[in-house]
mmCIF file of C-alpha atoms in Angstrom:
data_model
loop_
_atom_site.group_PDB
_atom_site.id
_atom_site.type_symbol
_atom_site.label_atom_id
_atom_site.label_comp_id
_atom_site.label_asym_id
_atom_site.label_seq_id
_atom_site.Cartn_x
_atom_site.Cartn_y
_atom_site.Cartn_z
ATOM 1 C CA MET A 997 -1.003 -27.802 -21.528
ATOM 2 C CA ASN A 998 -0.929 -29.936 -18.407
ATOM 3 C CA LEU A 999 2.459 -31.263 -17.323
ATOM 4 C CA ASN A 1000 2.064 -34.905 -16.190
ATOM 5 C CA ASN A 1001 -1.327 -34.356 -14.542
ATOM 6 C CA ILE A 1002 -0.180 -31.336 -12.537
ATOM 7 C CA ILE A 1003 -3.081 -29.401 -11.022
ATOM 8 C CA CYS A 1004 -2.873 -25.662 -10.394
ATOM 9 C CA ARG A 1005 -5.608 -23.597 -8.752
ATOM 10 C CA PRO A 1006 -6.399 -21.200 -10.141
ATOM 11 C CA SER A 1007 -4.940 -22.103 -13.504
ATOM 12 C CA ASP A 1008 -3.495 -19.414 -15.750
ATOM 13 C CA ASP A 1009 -3.347 -16.801 -12.988
ATOM 14 C CA ARG A 1010 -0.089 -14.881 -12.704
ATOM 15 C CA SER A 1011 -1.129 -12.995 -9.578
ATOM 16 C CA LYS A 1012 -2.003 -15.815 -7.164
ATOM 17 C CA ARG A 1013 -1.878 -19.557 -6.586
ATOM 18 C CA PHE A 1014 -3.640 -21.511 -3.859
ATOM 19 C CA LEU A 1015 -2.662 -25.055 -4.820
ATOM 20 C CA LEU A 1016 -0.186 -26.856 -7.040
ATOM 21 C CA GLY A 1017 0.480 -30.555 -7.193
ATOM 22 C CA LYS A 1018 -0.229 -34.021 -8.362
ATOM 23 C CA LYS A 1019 -2.696 -36.622 -7.123
ATOM 24 C CA GLY A 1020 -1.434 -39.839 -5.584
ATOM 25 C CA SER A 1021 -2.456 -42.642 -3.259
ATOM 26 C CA SER A 1022 -0.143 -41.225 -0.565
ATOM 27 C CA GLU A 1023 0.407 -37.462 -0.702
ATOM 28 C CA LEU A 1024 2.801 -34.954 0.830
ATOM 29 C CA LEU A 1025 1.406 -31.498 1.577
ATOM 30 C CA ALA A 1026 4.162 -28.862 1.517
ATOM 31 C CA ILE A 1027 3.532 -25.491 3.154
ATOM 32 C CA GLY A 1028 5.744 -22.831 1.619
ATOM 33 C CA LEU A 1029 5.934 -19.069 2.031
ATOM 34 C CA ASN A 1030 4.454 -17.795 -1.221
ATOM 35 C CA PRO A 1031 4.182 -19.079 -4.787
ATOM 36 C CA SER A 1032 6.409 -17.939 -7.592
ATOM 37 C CA SER A 1033 6.139 -19.032 -11.225
ATOM 38 C CA ALA A 1034 5.261 -22.750 -11.168
ATOM 39 C CA ASN A 1035 1.932 -23.744 -12.691
ATOM 40 C CA GLU A 1036 0.251 -26.699 -14.431
ATOM 41 C CA SER A 1037 2.466 -26.207 -17.490
ATOM 42 C CA LEU A 1038 5.856 -25.549 -15.930
ATOM 43 C CA LEU A 1039 7.340 -26.509 -12.588
ATOM 44 C CA ASP A 1040 10.060 -24.330 -11.094
ATOM 45 C CA PRO A 1041 13.157 -25.709 -9.299
ATOM 46 C CA THR A 1042 11.482 -25.570 -5.884
ATOM 47 C CA SER A 1043 8.347 -27.440 -6.973
ATOM 48 C CA ARG A 1044 10.511 -30.048 -8.717
ATOM 49 C CA ASN A 1045 12.382 -30.500 -5.432
ATOM 50 C CA ILE A 1046 9.084 -30.934 -3.556
ATOM 51 C CA GLN A 1047 8.129 -33.657 -6.037
ATOM 52 C CA ILE A 1048 11.472 -35.432 -5.485
ATOM 53 C CA ILE A 1049 11.223 -35.093 -1.694
ATOM 54 C CA ALA A 1050 7.722 -36.575 -1.781
ATOM 55 C CA ASN A 1051 8.860 -39.516 -3.904
ATOM 56 C CA GLN A 1052 11.933 -40.156 -1.715
ATOM 57 C CA ASN A 1053 9.704 -40.261 1.358
ATOM 58 C CA GLY A 1054 7.057 -42.731 0.254
ATOM 59 C CA CYS A 1055 4.577 -40.347 -1.360
ATOM 60 C CA ASP A 1056 3.518 -40.710 -4.977
ATOM 61 C CA GLY A 1057 1.540 -37.459 -4.882
ATOM 62 C CA TRP A 1058 2.330 -33.986 -3.625
ATOM 63 C CA TRP A 1059 0.682 -30.628 -3.089
ATOM 64 C CA ILE A 1060 2.078 -27.187 -2.421
ATOM 65 C CA VAL A 1061 0.154 -24.541 -0.509
ATOM 66 C CA ASN A 1062 1.585 -21.351 0.930
ATOM 67 C CA LEU A 1063 1.262 -19.015 3.873
ATOM 68 C CA TYR A 1064 0.341 -16.247 1.429
ATOM 69 C CA PRO A 1065 -1.009 -17.029 -2.059
ATOM 70 C CA ALA A 1066 0.160 -13.929 -3.954
ATOM 71 C CA ARG A 1067 2.836 -14.692 -6.542
ATOM 72 C CA PHE A 1068 6.168 -12.974 -6.042
ATOM 73 C CA SER A 1069 9.473 -14.355 -7.245
ATOM 74 C CA LYS A 1070 11.237 -12.670 -4.329
ATOM 75 C CA PRO A 1071 9.726 -12.770 -0.836
ATOM 76 C CA LYS A 1072 11.107 -9.296 -0.112
ATOM 77 C CA ASN A 1073 8.533 -8.001 -2.630
ATOM 78 C CA LEU A 1074 5.581 -9.309 -0.608
ATOM 79 C CA PRO A 1075 3.216 -6.514 0.434
ATOM 80 C CA LYS A 1076 3.626 -4.842 3.821
ATOM 81 C CA ARG A 1077 -0.043 -5.525 4.493
ATOM 82 C CA ALA A 1078 -1.767 -8.688 3.445
ATOM 83 C CA ASN A 1079 -4.900 -8.750 1.337
ATOM 84 C CA LYS A 1080 -7.390 -10.150 3.881
ATOM 85 C CA ASN A 1081 -9.571 -11.708 1.179
ATOM 86 C CA LEU A 1082 -6.567 -13.613 -0.197
ATOM 87 C CA LEU A 1083 -5.591 -14.769 3.305
ATOM 88 C CA ASN A 1084 -9.115 -15.960 3.984
ATOM 89 C CA GLU A 1085 -9.463 -17.782 0.666
ATOM 90 C CA ASN A 1086 -6.051 -19.374 1.213
ATOM 91 C CA LEU A 1087 -7.012 -20.676 4.650
ATOM 92 C CA ILE A 1088 -10.318 -22.010 3.309
ATOM 93 C CA THR A 1089 -8.432 -23.794 0.515
ATOM 94 C CA ILE A 1090 -5.975 -25.426 2.925
ATOM 95 C CA LYS A 1091 -8.758 -26.535 5.261
ATOM 96 C CA SER A 1092 -10.775 -27.951 2.364
ATOM 97 C CA ILE A 1093 -7.801 -29.993 1.144
ATOM 98 C CA VAL A 1094 -7.162 -31.687 4.469
ATOM 99 C CA HIS A 1095 -10.870 -32.388 5.012
ATOM 100 C CA ASP A 1096 -11.638 -33.686 1.508
ATOM 101 C CA ASP A 1097 -11.476 -37.439 0.918
ATOM 102 C CA LYS A 1098 -10.247 -36.782 -2.650
ATOM 103 C CA TYR A 1099 -6.871 -35.972 -1.138
ATOM 104 C CA ASN A 1100 -4.680 -38.577 0.534
ATOM 105 C CA ILE A 1101 -2.485 -36.354 2.686
ATOM 106 C CA LYS A 1102 -0.140 -38.512 4.769
ATOM 107 C CA LYS A 1103 2.685 -36.084 5.585
ATOM 108 C CA ILE A 1104 2.920 -32.338 6.114
ATOM 109 C CA LEU A 1105 6.197 -30.704 5.054
ATOM 110 C CA CYS A 1106 6.805 -27.283 6.599
ATOM 111 C CA CYS A 1107 9.140 -25.363 4.295
ATOM 112 C CA TRP A 1108 8.654 -21.601 4.489
ATOM 113 C CA GLY A 1109 12.194 -20.535 5.420
ATOM 114 C CA ASN A 1110 13.389 -17.467 7.312
ATOM 115 C CA ASN A 1111 11.474 -14.930 5.220
ATOM 116 C CA VAL A 1112 8.493 -15.713 7.447
ATOM 117 C CA GLU A 1113 10.131 -13.333 9.933
ATOM 118 C CA SER A 1114 9.705 -10.365 7.578
ATOM 119 C CA LYS A 1115 5.928 -9.922 7.923
ATOM 120 C CA LEU A 1116 3.660 -10.335 10.942
ATOM 121 C CA TYR A 1117 0.835 -11.698 8.777
ATOM 122 C CA LEU A 1118 3.091 -14.574 7.651
ATOM 123 C CA LYS A 1119 3.851 -15.533 11.256
ATOM 124 C CA ASN A 1120 0.134 -15.350 12.059
ATOM 125 C CA GLN A 1121 -0.647 -17.637 9.118
ATOM 126 C CA VAL A 1122 1.830 -20.215 10.428
ATOM 127 C CA LYS A 1123 -0.041 -20.279 13.737
ATOM 128 C CA LEU A 1124 -3.493 -20.494 12.140
ATOM 129 C CA ILE A 1125 -2.556 -23.225 9.672
ATOM 130 C CA LEU A 1126 -0.529 -25.362 12.077
ATOM 131 C CA ASN A 1127 -3.148 -25.075 14.830
ATOM 132 C CA HIS A 1128 -5.816 -26.328 12.454
ATOM 133 C CA LEU A 1129 -3.666 -29.171 11.115
ATOM 134 C CA SER A 1130 -2.592 -30.138 14.658
ATOM 135 C CA SER A 1131 -6.234 -30.522 15.610
ATOM 136 C CA LEU A 1132 -6.456 -33.178 12.884
ATOM 137 C CA GLU A 1133 -3.476 -35.006 14.374
ATOM 138 C CA PHE A 1134 -1.110 -34.544 11.456
ATOM 139 C CA ASP A 1135 2.600 -34.904 12.092
ATOM 140 C CA PHE A 1136 4.809 -32.123 10.799
ATOM 141 C CA TYR A 1137 8.131 -32.585 9.041
ATOM 142 C CA CYS A 1138 10.876 -30.407 7.624
ATOM 143 C CA ILE A 1139 14.071 -31.039 5.681
ATOM 144 C CA GLY A 1140 16.088 -29.204 8.331
ATOM 145 C CA LYS A 1141 15.924 -26.056 10.427
ATOM 146 C CA THR A 1142 17.590 -22.701 9.949
ATOM 147 C CA LYS A 1143 19.563 -21.014 12.722
ATOM 148 C CA LEU A 1144 16.369 -19.099 13.536
ATOM 149 C CA GLY A 1145 14.475 -22.375 13.957
ATOM 150 C CA ASN A 1146 12.389 -22.065 10.809
ATOM 151 C CA PRO A 1147 12.000 -24.994 8.424
ATOM 152 C CA PHE A 1148 14.346 -24.815 5.440
ATOM 153 C CA HIS A 1149 12.895 -23.719 2.139
ATOM 154 C CA PRO A 1150 13.421 -26.468 -0.487
ATOM 155 C CA SER A 1151 15.108 -24.243 -3.057
ATOM 156 C CA PRO A 1152 18.048 -25.821 -4.894
ATOM 157 C CA GLN A 1153 20.345 -23.232 -3.301
ATOM 158 C CA SER A 1154 19.298 -24.179 0.266
ATOM 159 C CA ILE A 1155 19.348 -27.903 -0.412
ATOM 160 C CA ASN A 1156 22.752 -27.846 -2.102
ATOM 161 C CA ARG A 1157 24.409 -25.334 0.221
ATOM 162 C CA PHE A 1158 23.138 -26.522 3.610
ATOM 163 C CA LEU A 1159 21.782 -30.047 3.203
ATOM 164 C CA GLY A 1160 24.201 -31.876 0.891
ATOM 165 C CA GLY A 1161 22.008 -32.089 -2.219
ATOM 166 C CA ILE A 1162 18.553 -33.408 -3.032
ATOM 167 C CA ASN A 1163 19.579 -37.079 -2.731
ATOM 168 C CA GLN A 1164 20.611 -36.504 0.905
ATOM 169 C CA ILE A 1165 17.214 -35.197 2.025
ATOM 170 C CA THR A 1166 15.398 -37.054 4.769
ATOM 171 C CA LEU A 1167 12.354 -35.744 6.576
ATOM 172 C CA LYS A 1168 12.837 -34.669 10.159
ATOM 173 C CA GLU A 1169 10.153 -34.068 12.739
ATOM 174 C CA PHE A 1170 9.177 -30.393 13.009
ATOM 175 C CA LYS A 1171 7.659 -29.028 16.201
#
């Protein structure tokens, strides 16, 4: 069952996710840390927040990609060493999205949170992805920065505790 035209790639895969979102004429591309349970049939609280943030900031479509595509509900459970094939396929997917005319990416939302500090491969992915997107002259946004300077993760807990609730979210430039 597809939930309001939500696209998930791959579909019905509990081990990995490269892309989740909904087509629009103006789309927000959110870059998170790693996917958890959301899919084409059921959005989780974070993906629902991404959808709201997109809508509140002039985007009628949204996509979520991640630094690492393996599904883990808790970032602390991410592997110590990344699967290089997954990393490569993830990077290819992200590059294909921003180069494909089917997508209408207008804004990039960085939202991986402080757990990026836990694994060197996650920090390396940030550099690779942002360098590529910078070469295409995208502007980067966040919903706020942590004390460590990382973009806030859009979980309900972060948004409610640190940012005053989902209705208070405005995009800020992220450098």
